[in-house]
Coordinates of C-alpha atoms in Angstrom, one line a residue:
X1 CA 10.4 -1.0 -29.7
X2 CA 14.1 0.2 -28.9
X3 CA 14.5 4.4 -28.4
X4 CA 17.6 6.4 -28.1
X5 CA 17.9 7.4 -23.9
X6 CA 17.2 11.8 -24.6
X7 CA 19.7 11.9 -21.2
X8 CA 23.3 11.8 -22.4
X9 CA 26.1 10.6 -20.6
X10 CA 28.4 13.6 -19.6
X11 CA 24.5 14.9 -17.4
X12 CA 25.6 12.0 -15.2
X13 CA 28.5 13.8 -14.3
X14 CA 28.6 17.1 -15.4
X15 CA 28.9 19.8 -12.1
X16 CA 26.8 22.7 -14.0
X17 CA 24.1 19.9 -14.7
X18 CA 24.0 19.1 -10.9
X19 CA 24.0 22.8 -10.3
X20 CA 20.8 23.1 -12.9
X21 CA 19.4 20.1 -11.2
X22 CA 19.1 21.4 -8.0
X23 CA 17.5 24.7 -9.0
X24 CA 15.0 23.5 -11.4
X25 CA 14.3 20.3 -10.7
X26 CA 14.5 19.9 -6.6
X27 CA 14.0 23.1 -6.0
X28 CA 11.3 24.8 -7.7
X29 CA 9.3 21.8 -8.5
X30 CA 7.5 19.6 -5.1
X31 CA 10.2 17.4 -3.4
X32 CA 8.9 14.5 -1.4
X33 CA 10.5 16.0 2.5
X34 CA 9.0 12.9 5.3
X35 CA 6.2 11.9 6.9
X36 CA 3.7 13.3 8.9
X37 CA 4.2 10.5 11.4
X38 CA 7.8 12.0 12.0
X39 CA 6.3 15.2 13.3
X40 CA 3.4 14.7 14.6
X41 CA 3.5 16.7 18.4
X42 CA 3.6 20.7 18.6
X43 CA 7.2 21.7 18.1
X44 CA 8.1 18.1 16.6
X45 CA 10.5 18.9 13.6
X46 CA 12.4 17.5 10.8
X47 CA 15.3 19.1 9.0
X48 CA 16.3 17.9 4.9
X49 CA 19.0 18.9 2.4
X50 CA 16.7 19.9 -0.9
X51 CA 18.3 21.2 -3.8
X52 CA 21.2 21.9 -1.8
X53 CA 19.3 24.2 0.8
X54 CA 18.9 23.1 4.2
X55 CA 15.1 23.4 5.2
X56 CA 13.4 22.9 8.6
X57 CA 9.4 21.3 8.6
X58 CA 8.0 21.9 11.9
X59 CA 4.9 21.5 13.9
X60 CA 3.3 24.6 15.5
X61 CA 0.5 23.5 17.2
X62 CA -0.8 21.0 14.8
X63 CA 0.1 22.6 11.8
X64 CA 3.4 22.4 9.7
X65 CA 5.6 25.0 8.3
X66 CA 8.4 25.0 6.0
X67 CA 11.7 27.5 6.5
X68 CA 15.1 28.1 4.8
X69 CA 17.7 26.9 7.6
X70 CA 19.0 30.2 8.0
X71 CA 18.4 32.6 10.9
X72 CA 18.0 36.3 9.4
X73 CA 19.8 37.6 12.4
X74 CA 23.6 36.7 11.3
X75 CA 22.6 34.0 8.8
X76 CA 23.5 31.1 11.3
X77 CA 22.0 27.5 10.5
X78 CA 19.4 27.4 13.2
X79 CA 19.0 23.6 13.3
X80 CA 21.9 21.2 13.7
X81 CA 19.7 18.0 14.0
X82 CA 18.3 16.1 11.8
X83 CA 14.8 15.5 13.7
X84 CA 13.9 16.6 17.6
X85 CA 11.5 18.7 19.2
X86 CA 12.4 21.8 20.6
X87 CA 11.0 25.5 20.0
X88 CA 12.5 27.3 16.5
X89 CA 15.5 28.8 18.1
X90 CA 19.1 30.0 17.1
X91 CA 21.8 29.1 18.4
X92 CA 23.8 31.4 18.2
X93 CA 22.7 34.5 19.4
X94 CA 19.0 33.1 20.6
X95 CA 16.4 34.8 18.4
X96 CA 13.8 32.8 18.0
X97 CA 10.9 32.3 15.7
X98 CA 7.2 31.4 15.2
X99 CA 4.8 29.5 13.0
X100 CA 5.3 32.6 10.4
X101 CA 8.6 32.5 10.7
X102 CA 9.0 35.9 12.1
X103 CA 11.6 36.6 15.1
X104 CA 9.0 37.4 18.1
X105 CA 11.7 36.1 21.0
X106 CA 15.1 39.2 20.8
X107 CA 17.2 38.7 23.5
X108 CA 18.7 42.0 25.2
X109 CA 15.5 43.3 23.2
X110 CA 16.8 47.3 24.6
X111 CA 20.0 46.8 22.1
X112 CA 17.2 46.7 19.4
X113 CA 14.6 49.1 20.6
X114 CA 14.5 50.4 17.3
X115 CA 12.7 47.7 15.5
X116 CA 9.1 48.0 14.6
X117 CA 6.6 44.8 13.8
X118 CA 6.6 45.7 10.5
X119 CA 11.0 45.7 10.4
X120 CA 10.0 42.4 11.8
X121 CA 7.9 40.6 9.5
X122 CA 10.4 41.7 7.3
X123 CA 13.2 39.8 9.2
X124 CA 11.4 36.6 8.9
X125 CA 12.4 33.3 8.0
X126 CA 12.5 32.5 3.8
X127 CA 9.5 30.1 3.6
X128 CA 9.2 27.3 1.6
X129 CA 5.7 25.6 0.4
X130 CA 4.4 23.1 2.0
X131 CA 1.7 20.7 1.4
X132 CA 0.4 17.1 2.5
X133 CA -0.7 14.1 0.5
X134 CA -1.4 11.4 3.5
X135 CA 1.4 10.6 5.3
X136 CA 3.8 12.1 2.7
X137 CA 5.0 16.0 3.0
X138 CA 6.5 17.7 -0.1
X139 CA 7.8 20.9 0.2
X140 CA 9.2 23.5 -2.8
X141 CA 11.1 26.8 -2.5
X142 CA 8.6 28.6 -4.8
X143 CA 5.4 29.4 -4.3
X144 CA 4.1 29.6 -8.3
X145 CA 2.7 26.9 -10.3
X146 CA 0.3 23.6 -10.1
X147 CA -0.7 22.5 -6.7
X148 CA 0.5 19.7 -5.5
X149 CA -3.1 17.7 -6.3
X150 CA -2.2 18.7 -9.7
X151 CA 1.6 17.8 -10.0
X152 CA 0.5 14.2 -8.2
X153 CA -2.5 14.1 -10.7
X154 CA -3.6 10.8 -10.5
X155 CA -1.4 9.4 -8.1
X156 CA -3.1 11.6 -5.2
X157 CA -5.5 9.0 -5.1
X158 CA -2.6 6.3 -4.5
X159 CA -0.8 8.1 -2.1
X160 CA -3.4 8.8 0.4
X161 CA -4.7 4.8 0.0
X162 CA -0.8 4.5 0.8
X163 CA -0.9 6.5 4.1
X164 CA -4.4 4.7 5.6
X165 CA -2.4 1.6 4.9
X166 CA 1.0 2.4 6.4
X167 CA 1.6 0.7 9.9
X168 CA 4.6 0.5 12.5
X169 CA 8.3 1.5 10.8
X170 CA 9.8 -1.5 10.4
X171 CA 13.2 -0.4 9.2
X172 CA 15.5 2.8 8.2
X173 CA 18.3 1.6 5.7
X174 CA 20.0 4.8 4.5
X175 CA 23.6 4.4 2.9
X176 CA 25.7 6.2 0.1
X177 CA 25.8 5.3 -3.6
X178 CA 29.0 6.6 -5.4
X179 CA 26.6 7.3 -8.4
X180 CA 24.3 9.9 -9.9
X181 CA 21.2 9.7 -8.5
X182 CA 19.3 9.5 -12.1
X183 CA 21.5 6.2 -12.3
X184 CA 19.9 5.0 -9.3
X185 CA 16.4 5.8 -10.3
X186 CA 16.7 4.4 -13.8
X187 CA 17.8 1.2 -11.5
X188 CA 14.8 0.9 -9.8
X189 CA 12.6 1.3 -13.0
X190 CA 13.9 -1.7 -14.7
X191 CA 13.8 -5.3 -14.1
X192 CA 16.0 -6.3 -16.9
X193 CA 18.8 -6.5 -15.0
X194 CA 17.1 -8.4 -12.7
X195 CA 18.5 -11.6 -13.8
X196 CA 22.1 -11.2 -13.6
X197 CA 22.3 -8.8 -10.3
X198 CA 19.6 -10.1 -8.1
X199 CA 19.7 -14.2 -9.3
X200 CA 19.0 -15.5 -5.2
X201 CA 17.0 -12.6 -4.5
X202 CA 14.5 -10.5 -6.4
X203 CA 14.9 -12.7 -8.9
X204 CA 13.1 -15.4 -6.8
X205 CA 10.0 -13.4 -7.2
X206 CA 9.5 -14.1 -10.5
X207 CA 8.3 -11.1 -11.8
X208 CA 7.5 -10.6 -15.5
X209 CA 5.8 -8.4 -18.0
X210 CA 5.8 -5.0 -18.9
X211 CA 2.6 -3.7 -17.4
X212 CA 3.1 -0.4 -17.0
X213 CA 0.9 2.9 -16.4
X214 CA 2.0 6.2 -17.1
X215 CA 0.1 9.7 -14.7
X216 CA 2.0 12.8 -16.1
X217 CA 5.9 12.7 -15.3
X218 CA 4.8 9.2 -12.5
X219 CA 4.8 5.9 -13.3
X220 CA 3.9 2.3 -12.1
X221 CA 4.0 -1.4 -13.0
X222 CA 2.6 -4.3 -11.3
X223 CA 3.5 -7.8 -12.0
X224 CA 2.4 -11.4 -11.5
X225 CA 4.8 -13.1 -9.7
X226 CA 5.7 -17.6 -10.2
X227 CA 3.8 -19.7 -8.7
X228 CA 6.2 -20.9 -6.0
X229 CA 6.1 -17.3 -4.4
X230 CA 2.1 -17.0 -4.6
X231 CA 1.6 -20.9 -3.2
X232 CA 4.0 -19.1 0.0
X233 CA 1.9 -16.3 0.1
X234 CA -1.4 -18.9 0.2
X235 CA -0.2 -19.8 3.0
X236 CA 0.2 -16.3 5.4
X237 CA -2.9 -14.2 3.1
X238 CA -5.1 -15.7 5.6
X239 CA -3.7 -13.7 8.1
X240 CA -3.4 -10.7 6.2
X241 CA -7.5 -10.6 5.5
X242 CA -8.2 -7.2 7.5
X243 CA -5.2 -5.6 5.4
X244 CA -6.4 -1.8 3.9
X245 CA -4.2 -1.3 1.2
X246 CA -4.3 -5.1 -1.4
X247 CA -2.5 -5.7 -4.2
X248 CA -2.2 -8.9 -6.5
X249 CA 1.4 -9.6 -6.6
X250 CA 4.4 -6.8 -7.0
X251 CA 3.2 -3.3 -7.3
X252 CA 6.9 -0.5 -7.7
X253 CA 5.3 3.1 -8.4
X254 CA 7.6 6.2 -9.3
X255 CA 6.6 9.5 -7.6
X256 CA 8.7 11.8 -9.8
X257 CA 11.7 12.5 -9.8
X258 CA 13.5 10.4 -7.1
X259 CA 10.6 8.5 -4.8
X260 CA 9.5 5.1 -5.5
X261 CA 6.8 3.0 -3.4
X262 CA 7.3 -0.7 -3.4
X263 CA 5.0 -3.4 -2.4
X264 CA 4.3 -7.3 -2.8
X265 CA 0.7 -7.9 -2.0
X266 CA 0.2 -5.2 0.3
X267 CA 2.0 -6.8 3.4
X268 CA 4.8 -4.5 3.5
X269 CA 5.7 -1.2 2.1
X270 CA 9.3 -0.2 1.2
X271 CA 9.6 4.1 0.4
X272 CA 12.8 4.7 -1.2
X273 CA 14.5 8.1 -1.5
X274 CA 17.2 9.1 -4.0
X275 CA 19.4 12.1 -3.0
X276 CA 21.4 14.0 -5.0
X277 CA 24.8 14.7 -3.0
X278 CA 26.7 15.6 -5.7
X279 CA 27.0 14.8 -9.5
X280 CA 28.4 11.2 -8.6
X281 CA 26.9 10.7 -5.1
X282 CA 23.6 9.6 -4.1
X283 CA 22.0 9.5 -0.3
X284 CA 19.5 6.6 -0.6
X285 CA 17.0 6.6 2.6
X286 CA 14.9 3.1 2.3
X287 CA 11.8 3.3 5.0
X288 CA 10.1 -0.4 5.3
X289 CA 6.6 -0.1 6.8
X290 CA 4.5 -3.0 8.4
X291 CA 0.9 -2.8 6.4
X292 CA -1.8 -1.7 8.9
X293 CA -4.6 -4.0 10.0
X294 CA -7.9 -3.3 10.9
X295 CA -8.7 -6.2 12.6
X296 CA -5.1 -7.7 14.0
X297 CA -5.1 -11.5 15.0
X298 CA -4.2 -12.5 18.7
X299 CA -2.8 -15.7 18.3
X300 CA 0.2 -16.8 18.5
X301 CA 0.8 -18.2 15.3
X302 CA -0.5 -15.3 13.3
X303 CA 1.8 -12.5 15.3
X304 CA 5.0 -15.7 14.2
X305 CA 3.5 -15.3 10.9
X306 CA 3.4 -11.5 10.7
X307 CA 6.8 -11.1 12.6
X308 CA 8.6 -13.5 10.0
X309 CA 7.4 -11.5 7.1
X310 CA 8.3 -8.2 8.5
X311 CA 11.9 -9.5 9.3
X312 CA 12.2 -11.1 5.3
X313 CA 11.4 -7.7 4.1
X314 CA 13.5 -6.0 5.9
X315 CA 16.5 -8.3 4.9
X316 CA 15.3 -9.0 1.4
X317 CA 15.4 -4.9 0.7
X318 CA 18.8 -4.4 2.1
X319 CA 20.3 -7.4 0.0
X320 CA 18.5 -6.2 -3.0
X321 CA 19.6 -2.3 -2.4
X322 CA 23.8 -3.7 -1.8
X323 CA 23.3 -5.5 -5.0
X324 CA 21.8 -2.3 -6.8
X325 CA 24.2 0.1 -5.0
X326 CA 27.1 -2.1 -6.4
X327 CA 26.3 -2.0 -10.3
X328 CA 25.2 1.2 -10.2
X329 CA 28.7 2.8 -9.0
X330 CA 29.8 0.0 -12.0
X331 CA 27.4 2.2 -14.3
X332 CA 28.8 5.6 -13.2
X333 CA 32.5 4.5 -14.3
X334 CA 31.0 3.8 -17.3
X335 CA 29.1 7.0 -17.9
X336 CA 32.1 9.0 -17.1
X337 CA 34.7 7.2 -19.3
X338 CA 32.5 7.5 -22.0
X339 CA 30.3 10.9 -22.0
X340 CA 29.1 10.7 -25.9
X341 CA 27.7 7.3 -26.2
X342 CA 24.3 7.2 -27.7
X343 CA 23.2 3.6 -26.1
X344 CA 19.5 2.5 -26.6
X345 CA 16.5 1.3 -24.3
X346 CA 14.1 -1.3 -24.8
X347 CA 10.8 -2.4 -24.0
X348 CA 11.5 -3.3 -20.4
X349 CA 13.1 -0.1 -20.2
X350 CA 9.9 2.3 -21.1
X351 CA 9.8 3.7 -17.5
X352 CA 13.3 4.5 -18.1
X353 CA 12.9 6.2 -21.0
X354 CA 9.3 7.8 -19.8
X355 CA 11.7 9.5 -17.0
X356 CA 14.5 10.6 -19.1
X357 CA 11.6 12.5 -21.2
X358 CA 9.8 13.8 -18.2
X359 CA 13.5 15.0 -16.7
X360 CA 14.2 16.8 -20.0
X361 CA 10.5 18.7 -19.7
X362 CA 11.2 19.3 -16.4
X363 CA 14.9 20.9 -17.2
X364 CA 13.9 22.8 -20.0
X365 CA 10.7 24.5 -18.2
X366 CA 8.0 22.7 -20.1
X367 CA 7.0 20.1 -16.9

């Protein structure tokens, strides 16, 4: 059953939709941040661009604590790395900070012998909310509204299977898509196109169907995939038996608004990340995990085994991603030379559709 898209055009482009954007959807609402894994060891930290704010995760003696960028001294960025490990410390002028963000190291502390504890605590650091699912950290700039369990709703459940299952990093492909990033996400939640862009690559998987479930603003589909691809995998599932995390055949799951969580039988798992830049710019951050097994074979020709599918996945994502990252600027020149078209979705495109809805709720308060 075709539906009109309920996003129009000129939001693709439009700067005081970007501005919106970035204050009600990616910053008021949870934003995947990283992983635990990335900051694991006291003092181990991570710093992100949400919403257009700069925000610090760090690790203060096991637990994790999320803080505006900004040091309340002279308003100097306090961390100029993206990831490190080093105490919460200015720059500029030294103050430094801890796990409540307040400022407990002053140097010269007689120039400022008039400040109390209280003058302090009122000193410290804007924090952000912060909360766990697994191995995945989302963070949000206010601290109203559903818990994370609740936002995730069913897909909790899936996330934390997710993080038992996630093994060694296999590979970081991050590049720039000179697109809107709900292009790029609308990209992902389709295979129509699948034919024409990806013909020697995803196409080969010969996925199908329209098997698709629907948790709140989330969504997922898993397809079969031909026969030639599952006779291949026949062949290697033998030494995937001890895997913790199965699925049967391709499995692509939406965590709203810009994360999706691909997988093809559970040997591999790619996390993408879609960040808005600007209103035609996208940073897209593609993680590729090894799957996690609980009882790893010695021999030689099971590690050959396991080290060739690793390396396909790896190189099968970042042909797949160059192909996607060229139509999708294609789509942008489109949307902008032609900000009132109506256009229409089909049944391969409900995910698409389901997203534009749950973006509109989200935009207009009612998400």
């Amino acid at each position: 059953m075709t539906v009109a898209p309920s996003i129009k055009p000129i939001s693709y482009f439009d700067l005081d939709v970007f501005r919106q954007e970035q204050e009600l959807l990616f910053q008021r609402a949870w934003q995947f941040y990283g992983f635990r894994l990335e900051v694991d060891q006291h003092n181990d930290y991570l710093c992100r661009d949400i919403g257009g704010k700069s925000v610090i995760v760090q690790n203060f003696q096991g637990s994790l604590k999320a803080f505006l960028n900004v040091c309340s001294h002279r308003f100097c960025r306090i961390r100029e790395h993206e990831s490190g490990s080093a105490p919460l410390m200015c720059p500029y002028h030294g103050w430094s900070y801890d796990g409540e963000g307040v400022p407990v190291g002053i140097p010269s502390p007689s120039l400022f012998q008039d400040i109390s504890q209280s003058q302090r605590e009122m000193l410290s650091l804007e924090a952000w909310q912060i909360q766990c699912c697994g191995q995945f950290i989302f963070v949000r700039r206010g601290h109203d509204g559903d818990s994370l369990e609740q936002f995730l709703g069913g897909t909790y459940d899936f996330l934390e299977e997710i993080s038992g299952a996630l093994g060694e990093k296999l590979d970081l492909n991050r590049y720039t898509i000179r697109s809107n990033w709900k292009i790029a996400v609308e990209n992902s939640l389709e295979a129509y196109h699948v034919p024409l862009i990806h013909p020697d690559s995803f196409s080969r998987l010969g996925t199908s169907g329209c098997q698709f479930e629907f948790t709140g603003p989330h969504s997922s589909w898993v397809s079969n995939v031909s026969e030639q691809m599952r006779n291949k995998w026949r062949f290697a599932e033998k030494y995937y038996t001890s895997r913790t995390f199965r699925s049967d055949g391709y499995l692509h799951h939406l965590i709203f608004p810009n994360v999706t969580i691909v997988t093809l039988f559970g040997t591999t798992f790619s996390v993408q990340h879609f960040r808005p830049i600007s209103p035609i710019e996208t940073e897209c951050s593609s993680h590729v995990f090894s799957t996690k097994l609980t009882e790893p074979s010695i021999s030689r020709a099971a590690s050959a085994v396991i080290e060739g599918m690793n390396k396909a996945s790896v190189e099968f994502n970042r042909v797949v991603f160059e192909e996607d990252r060229i139509i999708c600027e294609l789509a942008q020149r489109g949307v902008e030379e032609n900000p009132i078209g109506k256009g229409v979705l089909g049944d391969e495109e409900q995910r698409v559709s389901e997203f534009q809805q749950a973006y509109t709720s989200a935009m207009t308060g009612e998400l």
